[in-house]
Tab-separated table of C-alpha atoms in Angstrom:
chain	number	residue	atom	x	y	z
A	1	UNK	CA	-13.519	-21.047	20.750
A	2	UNK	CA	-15.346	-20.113	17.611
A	3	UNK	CA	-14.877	-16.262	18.714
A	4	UNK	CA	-11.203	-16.650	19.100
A	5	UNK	CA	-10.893	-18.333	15.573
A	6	UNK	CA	-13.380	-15.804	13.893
A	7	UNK	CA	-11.247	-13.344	15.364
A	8	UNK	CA	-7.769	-15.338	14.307
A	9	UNK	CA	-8.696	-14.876	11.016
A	10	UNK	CA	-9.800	-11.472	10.943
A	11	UNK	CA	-6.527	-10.598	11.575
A	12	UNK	CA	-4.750	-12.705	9.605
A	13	UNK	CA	-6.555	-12.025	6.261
A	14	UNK	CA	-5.486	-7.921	7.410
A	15	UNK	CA	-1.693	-8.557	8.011
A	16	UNK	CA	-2.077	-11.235	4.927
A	17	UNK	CA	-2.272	-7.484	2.846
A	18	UNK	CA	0.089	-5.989	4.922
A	19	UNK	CA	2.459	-8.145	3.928
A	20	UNK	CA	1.871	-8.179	0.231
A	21	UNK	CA	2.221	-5.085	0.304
A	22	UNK	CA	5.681	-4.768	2.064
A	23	UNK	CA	6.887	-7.853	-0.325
A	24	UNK	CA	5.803	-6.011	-3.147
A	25	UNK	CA	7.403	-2.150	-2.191
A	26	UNK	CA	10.542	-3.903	-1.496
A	27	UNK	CA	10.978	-5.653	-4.909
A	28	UNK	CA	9.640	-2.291	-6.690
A	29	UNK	CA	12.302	-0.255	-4.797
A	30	UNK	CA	14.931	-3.432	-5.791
A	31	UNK	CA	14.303	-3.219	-9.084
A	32	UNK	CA	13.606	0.645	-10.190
A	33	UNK	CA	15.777	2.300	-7.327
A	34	UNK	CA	18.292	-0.070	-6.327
A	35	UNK	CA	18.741	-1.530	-10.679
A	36	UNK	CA	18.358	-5.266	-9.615
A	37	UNK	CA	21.471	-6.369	-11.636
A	38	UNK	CA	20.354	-9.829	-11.502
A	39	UNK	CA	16.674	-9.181	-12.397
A	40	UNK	CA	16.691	-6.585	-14.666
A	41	UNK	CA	19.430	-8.448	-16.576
A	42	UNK	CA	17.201	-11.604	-17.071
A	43	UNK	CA	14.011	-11.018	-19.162
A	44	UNK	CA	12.795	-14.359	-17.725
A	45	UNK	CA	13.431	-13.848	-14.069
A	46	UNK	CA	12.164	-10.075	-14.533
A	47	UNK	CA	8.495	-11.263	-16.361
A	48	UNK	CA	8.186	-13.677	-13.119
A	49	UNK	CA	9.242	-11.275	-10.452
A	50	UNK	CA	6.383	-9.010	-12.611
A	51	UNK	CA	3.972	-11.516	-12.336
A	52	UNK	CA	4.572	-12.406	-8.407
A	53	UNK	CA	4.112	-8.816	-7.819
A	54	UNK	CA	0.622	-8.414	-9.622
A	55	UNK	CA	-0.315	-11.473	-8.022
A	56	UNK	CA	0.559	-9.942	-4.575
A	57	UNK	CA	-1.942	-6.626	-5.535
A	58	UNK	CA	-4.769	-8.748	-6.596
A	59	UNK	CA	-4.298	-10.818	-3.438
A	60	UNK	CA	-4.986	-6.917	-1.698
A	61	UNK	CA	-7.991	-6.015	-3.722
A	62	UNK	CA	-9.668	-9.614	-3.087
A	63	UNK	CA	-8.601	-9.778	0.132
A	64	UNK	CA	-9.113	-6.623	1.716
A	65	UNK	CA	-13.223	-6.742	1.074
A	66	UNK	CA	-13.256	-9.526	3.116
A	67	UNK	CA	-11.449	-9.027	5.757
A	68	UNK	CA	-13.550	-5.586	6.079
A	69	UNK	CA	-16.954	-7.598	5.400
A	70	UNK	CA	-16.308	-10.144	8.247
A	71	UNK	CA	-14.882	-7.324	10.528
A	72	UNK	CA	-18.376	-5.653	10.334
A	73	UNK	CA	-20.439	-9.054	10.822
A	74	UNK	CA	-18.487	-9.451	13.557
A	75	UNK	CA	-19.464	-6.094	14.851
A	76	UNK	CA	-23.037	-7.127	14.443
A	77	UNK	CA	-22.074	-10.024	17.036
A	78	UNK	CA	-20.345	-8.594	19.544
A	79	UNK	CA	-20.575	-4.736	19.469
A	80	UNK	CA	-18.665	-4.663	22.312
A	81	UNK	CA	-15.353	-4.909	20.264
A	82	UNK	CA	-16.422	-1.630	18.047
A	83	UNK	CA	-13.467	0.421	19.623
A	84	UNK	CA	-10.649	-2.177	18.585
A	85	UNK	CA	-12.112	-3.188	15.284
A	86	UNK	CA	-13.237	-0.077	13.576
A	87	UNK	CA	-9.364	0.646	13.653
A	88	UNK	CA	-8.886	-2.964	11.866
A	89	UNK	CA	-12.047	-1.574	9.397
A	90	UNK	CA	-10.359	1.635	8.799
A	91	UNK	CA	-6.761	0.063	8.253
A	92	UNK	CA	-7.590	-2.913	6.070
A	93	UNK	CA	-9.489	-0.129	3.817
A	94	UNK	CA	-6.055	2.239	3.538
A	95	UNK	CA	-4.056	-1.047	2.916
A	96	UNK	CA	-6.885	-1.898	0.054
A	97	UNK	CA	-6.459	2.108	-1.183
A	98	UNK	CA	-2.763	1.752	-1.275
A	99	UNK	CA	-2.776	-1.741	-2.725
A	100	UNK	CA	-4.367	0.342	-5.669
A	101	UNK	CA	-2.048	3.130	-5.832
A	102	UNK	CA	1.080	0.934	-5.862
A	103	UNK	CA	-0.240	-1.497	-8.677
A	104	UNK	CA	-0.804	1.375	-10.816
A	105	UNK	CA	2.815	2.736	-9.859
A	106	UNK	CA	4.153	-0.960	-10.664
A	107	UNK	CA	2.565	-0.998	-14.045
A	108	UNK	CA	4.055	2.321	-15.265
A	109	UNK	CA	7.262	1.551	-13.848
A	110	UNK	CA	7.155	-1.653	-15.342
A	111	UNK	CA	6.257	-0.003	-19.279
A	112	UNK	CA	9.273	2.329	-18.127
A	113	UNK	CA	11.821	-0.489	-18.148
A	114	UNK	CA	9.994	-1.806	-21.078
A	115	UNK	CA	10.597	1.380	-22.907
A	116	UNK	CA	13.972	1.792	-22.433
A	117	UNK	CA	13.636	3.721	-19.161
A	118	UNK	CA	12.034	6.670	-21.381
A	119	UNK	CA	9.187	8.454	-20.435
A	120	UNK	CA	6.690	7.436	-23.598
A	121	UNK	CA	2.923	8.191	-23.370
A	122	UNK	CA	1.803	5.077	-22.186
A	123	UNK	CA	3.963	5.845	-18.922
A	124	UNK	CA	3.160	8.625	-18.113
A	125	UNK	CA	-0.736	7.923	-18.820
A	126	UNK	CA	0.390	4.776	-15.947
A	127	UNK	CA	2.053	7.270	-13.970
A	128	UNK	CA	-1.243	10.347	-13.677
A	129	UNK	CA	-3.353	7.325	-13.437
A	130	UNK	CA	-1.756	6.491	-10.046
A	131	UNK	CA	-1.732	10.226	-9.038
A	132	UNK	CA	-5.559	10.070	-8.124
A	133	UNK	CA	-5.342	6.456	-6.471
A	134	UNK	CA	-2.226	8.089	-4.082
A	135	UNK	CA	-5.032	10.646	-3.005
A	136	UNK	CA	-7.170	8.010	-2.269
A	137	UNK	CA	-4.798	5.926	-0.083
A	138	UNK	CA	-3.755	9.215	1.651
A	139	UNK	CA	-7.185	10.261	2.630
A	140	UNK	CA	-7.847	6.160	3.300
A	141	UNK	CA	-4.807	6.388	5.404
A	142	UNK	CA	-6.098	9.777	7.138
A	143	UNK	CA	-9.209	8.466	8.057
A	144	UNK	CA	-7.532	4.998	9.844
A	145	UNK	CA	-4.980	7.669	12.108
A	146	UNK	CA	-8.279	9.629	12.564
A	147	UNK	CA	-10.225	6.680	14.227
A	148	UNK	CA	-6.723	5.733	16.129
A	149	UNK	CA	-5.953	9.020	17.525
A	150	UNK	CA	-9.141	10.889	17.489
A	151	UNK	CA	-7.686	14.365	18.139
A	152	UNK	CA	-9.101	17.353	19.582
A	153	UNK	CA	-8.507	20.978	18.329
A	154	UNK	CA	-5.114	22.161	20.095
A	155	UNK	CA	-4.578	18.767	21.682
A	156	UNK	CA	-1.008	17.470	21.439
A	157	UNK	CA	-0.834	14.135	20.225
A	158	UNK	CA	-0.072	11.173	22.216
A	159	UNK	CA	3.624	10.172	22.240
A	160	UNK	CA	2.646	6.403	19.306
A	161	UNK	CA	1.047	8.963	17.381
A	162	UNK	CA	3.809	8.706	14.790
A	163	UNK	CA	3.814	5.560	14.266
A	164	UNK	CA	0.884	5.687	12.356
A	165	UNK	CA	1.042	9.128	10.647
A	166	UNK	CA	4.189	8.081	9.289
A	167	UNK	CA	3.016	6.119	6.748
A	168	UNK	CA	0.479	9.405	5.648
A	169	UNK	CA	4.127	11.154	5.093
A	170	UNK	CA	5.726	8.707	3.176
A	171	UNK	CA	2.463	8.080	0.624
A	172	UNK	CA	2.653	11.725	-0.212
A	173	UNK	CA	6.298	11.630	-0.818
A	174	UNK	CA	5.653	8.561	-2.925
A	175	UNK	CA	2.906	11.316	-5.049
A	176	UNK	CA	5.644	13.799	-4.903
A	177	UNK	CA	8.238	11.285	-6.327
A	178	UNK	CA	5.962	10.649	-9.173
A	179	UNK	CA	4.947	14.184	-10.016
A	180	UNK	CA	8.926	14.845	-10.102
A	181	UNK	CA	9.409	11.861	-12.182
A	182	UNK	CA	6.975	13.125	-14.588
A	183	UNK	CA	7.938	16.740	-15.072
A	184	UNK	CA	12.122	15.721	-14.837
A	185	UNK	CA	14.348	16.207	-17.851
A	186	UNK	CA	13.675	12.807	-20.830
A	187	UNK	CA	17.451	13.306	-21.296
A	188	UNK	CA	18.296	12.864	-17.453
A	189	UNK	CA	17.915	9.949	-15.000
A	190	UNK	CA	15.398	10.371	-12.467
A	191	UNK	CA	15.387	10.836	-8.761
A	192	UNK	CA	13.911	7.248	-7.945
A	193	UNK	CA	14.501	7.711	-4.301
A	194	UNK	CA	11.007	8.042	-3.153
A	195	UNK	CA	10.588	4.469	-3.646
A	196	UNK	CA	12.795	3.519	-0.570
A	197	UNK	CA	10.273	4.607	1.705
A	198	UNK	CA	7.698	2.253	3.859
A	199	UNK	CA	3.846	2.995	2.669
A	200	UNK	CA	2.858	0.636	5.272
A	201	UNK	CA	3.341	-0.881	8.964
A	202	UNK	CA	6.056	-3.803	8.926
């Protein structure tokens, strides 16, 4: 019994940052792609949505150590389950990776509407800042496929295999969006579509 609720909460504190993390990719695309009307229109309800969101990507970063910390001293216990939970290890780590990425995304998107939607110095020292931590959750993110599907050189791969290495696709369209962003025109509107993509697992 005590296995089966170690291992109950193993996986709950991992989908507990999974689903920050969807919660808070959703609002960001709401309200910078999509121009919340209702949010964006209310200072009050926008500072709280702001705050909600922060709180979701410290909930990640505090989180996410955990979860990997008990994952390993529950290696230590029963190596037998090395296969399965590595792949927890690996995934909880790209969700922690991302977690950063996004947050740093949030905050200069956040300045942005502050600023009038123009692109002053402060957002766009937000916006490089993130460019670094999007490498990091890509490689994070590499690494967890990498331990999933361990490929072999000219071996096709198995038929799931996307449903992984989607989510390496869409973080490096979410880099691309913000090195567009950052070199468009200050007198045009940017191309926010690269927020409405999925950076991880629903």
């Amino acid at each position: 019994h005590l296995l089966w609720l170690m291992l109950l909460l193993l996986l709950s504190l991992r989908m507990w940052c999974r689903d920050d993390l969807n919660y808070s990719q959703d609002t960001m695309n709401e309200l910078f792609n999509q121009n919340s009307k209702e949010l964006l229109g209310d200072e009050k309800k926008l500072s709280a949505k702001v705050a909600e969101i922060r709180l979701c990507y410290r909930n990640v970063q505090m989180i996410a150590p955990r979860a990997e910390e008990l994952l390993k001293l529950h290696l230590l216990k029963w190596p037998i389950d090395e296969n399965t939970h590595r792949k927890h290890i690996n995934e909880t780590v790209a969700y922690q990776k991302t977690g950063l990425a996004e947050s740093k995304l949030f905050d200069g998107l956040v300045q942005w509407q502050a600023d009038g939607r123009k692109m002053t110095d402060k957002v766009k020292q937000d916006l490089l800042d993130s460019l670094p931590l999007y490498d990091a959750a890509i490689q994070a993110t590499q690494d967890w496929i990498n331990q999933v599907y361990p490929l072999k050189e000219g071996e096709a791969p198995p038929m799931d295999y996307g449903d992984i290495a989607q989510y390496l696709e869409t973080l490096k369209i979410r880099k691309a969006g913000i090195e567009a962003m950052l070199k468009a025109d200050p007198n045009t509107t940017p191309d926010m579509s690269f927020l409405d993509v999925d950076v991880v697992e629903r």
